[in-house]
CSV table of C-alpha atoms in Angstrom, one decimal:
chain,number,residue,atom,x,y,z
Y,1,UNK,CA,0.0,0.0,0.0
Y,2,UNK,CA,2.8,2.3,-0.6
Y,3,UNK,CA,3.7,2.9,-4.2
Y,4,UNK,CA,3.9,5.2,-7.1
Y,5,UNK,CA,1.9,8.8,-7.0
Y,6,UNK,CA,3.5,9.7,-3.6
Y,7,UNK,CA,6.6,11.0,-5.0
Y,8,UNK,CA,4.6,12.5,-8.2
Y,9,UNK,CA,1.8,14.0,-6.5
Y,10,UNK,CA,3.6,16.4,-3.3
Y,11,UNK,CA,2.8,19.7,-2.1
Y,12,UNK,CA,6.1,22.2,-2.0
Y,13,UNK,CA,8.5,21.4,0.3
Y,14,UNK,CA,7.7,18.0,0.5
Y,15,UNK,CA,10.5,15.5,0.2
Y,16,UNK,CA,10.2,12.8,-2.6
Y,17,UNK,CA,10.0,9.5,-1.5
Y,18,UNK,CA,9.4,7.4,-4.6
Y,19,UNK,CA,12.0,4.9,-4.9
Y,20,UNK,CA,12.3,4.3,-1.2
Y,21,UNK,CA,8.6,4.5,-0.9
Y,22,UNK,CA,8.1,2.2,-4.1
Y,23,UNK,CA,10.8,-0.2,-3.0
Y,24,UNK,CA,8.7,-0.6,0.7
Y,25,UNK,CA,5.5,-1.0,-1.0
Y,26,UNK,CA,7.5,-4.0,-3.0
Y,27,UNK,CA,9.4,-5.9,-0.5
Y,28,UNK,CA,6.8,-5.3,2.8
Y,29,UNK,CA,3.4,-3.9,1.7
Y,30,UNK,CA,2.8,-6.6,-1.2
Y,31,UNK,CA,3.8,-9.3,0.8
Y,32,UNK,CA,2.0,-9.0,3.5
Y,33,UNK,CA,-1.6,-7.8,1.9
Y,34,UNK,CA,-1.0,-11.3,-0.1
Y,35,UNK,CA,-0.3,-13.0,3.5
Y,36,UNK,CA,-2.7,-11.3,5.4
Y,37,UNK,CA,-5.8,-11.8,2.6
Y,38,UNK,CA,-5.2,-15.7,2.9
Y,39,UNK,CA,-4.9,-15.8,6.6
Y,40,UNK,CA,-8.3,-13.8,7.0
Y,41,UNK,CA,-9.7,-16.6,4.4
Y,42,UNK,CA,-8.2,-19.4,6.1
Y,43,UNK,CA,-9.7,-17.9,9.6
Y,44,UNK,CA,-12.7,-16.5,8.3
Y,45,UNK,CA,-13.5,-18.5,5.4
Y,46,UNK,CA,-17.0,-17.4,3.0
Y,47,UNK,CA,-18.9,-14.5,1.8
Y,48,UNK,CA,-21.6,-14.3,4.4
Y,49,UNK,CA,-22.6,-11.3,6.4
Y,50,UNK,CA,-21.0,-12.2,9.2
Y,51,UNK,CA,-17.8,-13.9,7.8
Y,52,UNK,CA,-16.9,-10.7,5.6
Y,53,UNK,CA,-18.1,-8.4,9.1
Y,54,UNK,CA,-15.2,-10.3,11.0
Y,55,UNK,CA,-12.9,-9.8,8.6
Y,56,UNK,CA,-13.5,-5.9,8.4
Y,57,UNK,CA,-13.3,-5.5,12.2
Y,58,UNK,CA,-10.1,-7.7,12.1
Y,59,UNK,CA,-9.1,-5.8,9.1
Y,60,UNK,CA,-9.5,-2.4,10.7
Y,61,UNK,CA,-8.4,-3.0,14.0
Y,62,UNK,CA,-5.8,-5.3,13.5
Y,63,UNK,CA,-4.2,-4.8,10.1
Y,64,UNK,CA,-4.7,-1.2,9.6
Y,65,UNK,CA,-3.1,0.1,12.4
Y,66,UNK,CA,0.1,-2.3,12.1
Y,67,UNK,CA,0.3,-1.4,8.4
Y,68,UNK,CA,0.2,2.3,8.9
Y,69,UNK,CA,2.2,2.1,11.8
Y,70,UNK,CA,5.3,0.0,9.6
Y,71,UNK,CA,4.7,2.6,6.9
Y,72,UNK,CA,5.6,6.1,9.1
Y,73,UNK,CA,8.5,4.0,10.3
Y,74,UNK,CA,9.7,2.1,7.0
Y,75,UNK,CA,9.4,5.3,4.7
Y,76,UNK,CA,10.8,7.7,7.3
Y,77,UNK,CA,14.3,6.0,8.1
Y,78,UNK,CA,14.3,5.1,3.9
Y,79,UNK,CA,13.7,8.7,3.5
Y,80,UNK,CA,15.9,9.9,6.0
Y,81,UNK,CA,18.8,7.8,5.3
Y,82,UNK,CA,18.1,8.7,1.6
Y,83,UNK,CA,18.9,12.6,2.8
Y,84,UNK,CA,22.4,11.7,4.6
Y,85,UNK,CA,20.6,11.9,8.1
Y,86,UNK,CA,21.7,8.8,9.1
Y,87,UNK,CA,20.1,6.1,10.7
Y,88,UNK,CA,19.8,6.5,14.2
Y,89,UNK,CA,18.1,10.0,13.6
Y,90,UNK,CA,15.9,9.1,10.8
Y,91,UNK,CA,14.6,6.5,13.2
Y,92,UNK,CA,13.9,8.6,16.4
Y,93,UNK,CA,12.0,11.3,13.8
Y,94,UNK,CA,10.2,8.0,12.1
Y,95,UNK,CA,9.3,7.1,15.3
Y,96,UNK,CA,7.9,10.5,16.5
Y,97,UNK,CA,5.9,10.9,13.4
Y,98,UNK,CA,4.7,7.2,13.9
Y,99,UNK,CA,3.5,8.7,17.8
Y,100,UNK,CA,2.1,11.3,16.6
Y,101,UNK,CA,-0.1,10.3,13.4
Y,102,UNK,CA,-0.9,6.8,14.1
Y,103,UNK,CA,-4.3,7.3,15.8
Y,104,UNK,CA,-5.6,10.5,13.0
Y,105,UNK,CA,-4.5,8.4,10.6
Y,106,UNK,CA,-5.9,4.9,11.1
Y,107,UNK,CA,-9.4,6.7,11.8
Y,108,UNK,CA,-9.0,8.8,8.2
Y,109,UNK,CA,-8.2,5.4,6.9
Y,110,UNK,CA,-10.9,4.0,8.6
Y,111,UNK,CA,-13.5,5.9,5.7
Y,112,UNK,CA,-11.0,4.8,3.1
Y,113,UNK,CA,-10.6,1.2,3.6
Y,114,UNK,CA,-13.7,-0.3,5.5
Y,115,UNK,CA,-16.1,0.2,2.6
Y,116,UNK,CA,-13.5,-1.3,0.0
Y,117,UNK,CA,-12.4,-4.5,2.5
Y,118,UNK,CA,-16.3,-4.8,2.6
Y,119,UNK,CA,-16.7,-4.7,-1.0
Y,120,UNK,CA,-13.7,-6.9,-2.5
Y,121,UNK,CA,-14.3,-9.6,0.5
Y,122,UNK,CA,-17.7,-10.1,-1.0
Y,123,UNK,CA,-17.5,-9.4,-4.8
Y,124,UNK,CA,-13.0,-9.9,-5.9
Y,125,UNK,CA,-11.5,-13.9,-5.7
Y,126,UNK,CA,-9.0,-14.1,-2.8
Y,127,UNK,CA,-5.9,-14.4,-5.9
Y,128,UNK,CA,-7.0,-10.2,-7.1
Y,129,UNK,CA,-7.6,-8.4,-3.7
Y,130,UNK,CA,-3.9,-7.6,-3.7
Y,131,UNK,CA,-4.2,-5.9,-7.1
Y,132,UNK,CA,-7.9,-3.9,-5.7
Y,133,UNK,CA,-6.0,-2.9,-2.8
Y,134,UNK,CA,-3.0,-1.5,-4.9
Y,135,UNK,CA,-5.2,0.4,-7.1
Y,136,UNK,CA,-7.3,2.1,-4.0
Y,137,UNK,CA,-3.9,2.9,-2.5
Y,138,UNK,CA,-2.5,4.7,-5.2
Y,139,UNK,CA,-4.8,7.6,-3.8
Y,140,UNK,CA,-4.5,6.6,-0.1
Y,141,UNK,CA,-0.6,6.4,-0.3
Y,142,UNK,CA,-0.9,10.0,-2.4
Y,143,UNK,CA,-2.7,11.4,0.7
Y,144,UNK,CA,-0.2,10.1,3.3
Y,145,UNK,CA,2.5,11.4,1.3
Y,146,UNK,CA,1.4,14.5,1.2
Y,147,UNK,CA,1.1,14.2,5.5
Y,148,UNK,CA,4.5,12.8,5.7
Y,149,UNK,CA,6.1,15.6,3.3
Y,150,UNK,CA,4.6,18.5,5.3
Y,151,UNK,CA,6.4,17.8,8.7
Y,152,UNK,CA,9.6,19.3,9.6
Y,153,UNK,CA,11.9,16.7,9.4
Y,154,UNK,CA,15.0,18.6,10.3
């Protein structure tokens, strides 16, 4: 869930984050929708109501905040080591920022990604909700993006 348009798509001042942000999106955020889709399944199995209401409220209180939370970090020690600042600073202010916007963020994301889990558990095979996600997060990751590029990261 973190990919492409952030680094096209910033207000001024906002650092680019791209390739860092493209190569987290690759080697954590795929693999871990792909994982976490067939462990929901496997758990959760079927389409019901009540199957597919589980899996949201799992979804959103489980996976949402742990995937926002890994993004602050991931993106801002990438980005900060990407700027010379080293890794033990780009950590503390990657942490901070993690403090900081977890809670606004999960709940923004809340609006974003409880009506799409809730369509794509009942209407996309298990094998393409990896590919709905991605396309629904070119936006979301747009938005955090632009969050993450507006803080003073000096």
């Amino acid at each position: 869930r973190w990919g492409g348009a952030g680094g096209l798509w910033r207000r001024p001042g906002a650092r680019f984050r791209g390739p860092a942000g493209g190569a987290v999106g690759r080697l954590w955020v795929g693999p871990l929708l792909a994982g976490w889709f067939q462990l929901m399944e496997h758990f959760v199995p079927g389409r019901s109501a009540g199957a597919v209401t589980r899996k949201l409220i799992l979804d959103q209180l489980v996976q949402g905040p742990f995937m926002i939370g890994t993004m602050y970090l991931l993106t801002g020690v990438s980005g900060g080591l990407a700027t010379g600042r080293g890794f033990g600073r780009s950590l503390r202010q990657a942490r901070r920022t993690a403090e900081q916007q977890l809670a606004p963020t999960w709940v923004r994301s809340v609006f974003v990604w409880a009506p799409v889990q809730a369509l794509q558990q009942v209407f996309v095979p298990l094998q393409h909700r990896v590919l709905v996600a991605n396309g629904v997060s070119y936006f979301w990751d747009t938005y955090l993006a632009n969050k993450m590029g507006g803080e003073d990261e000096s």
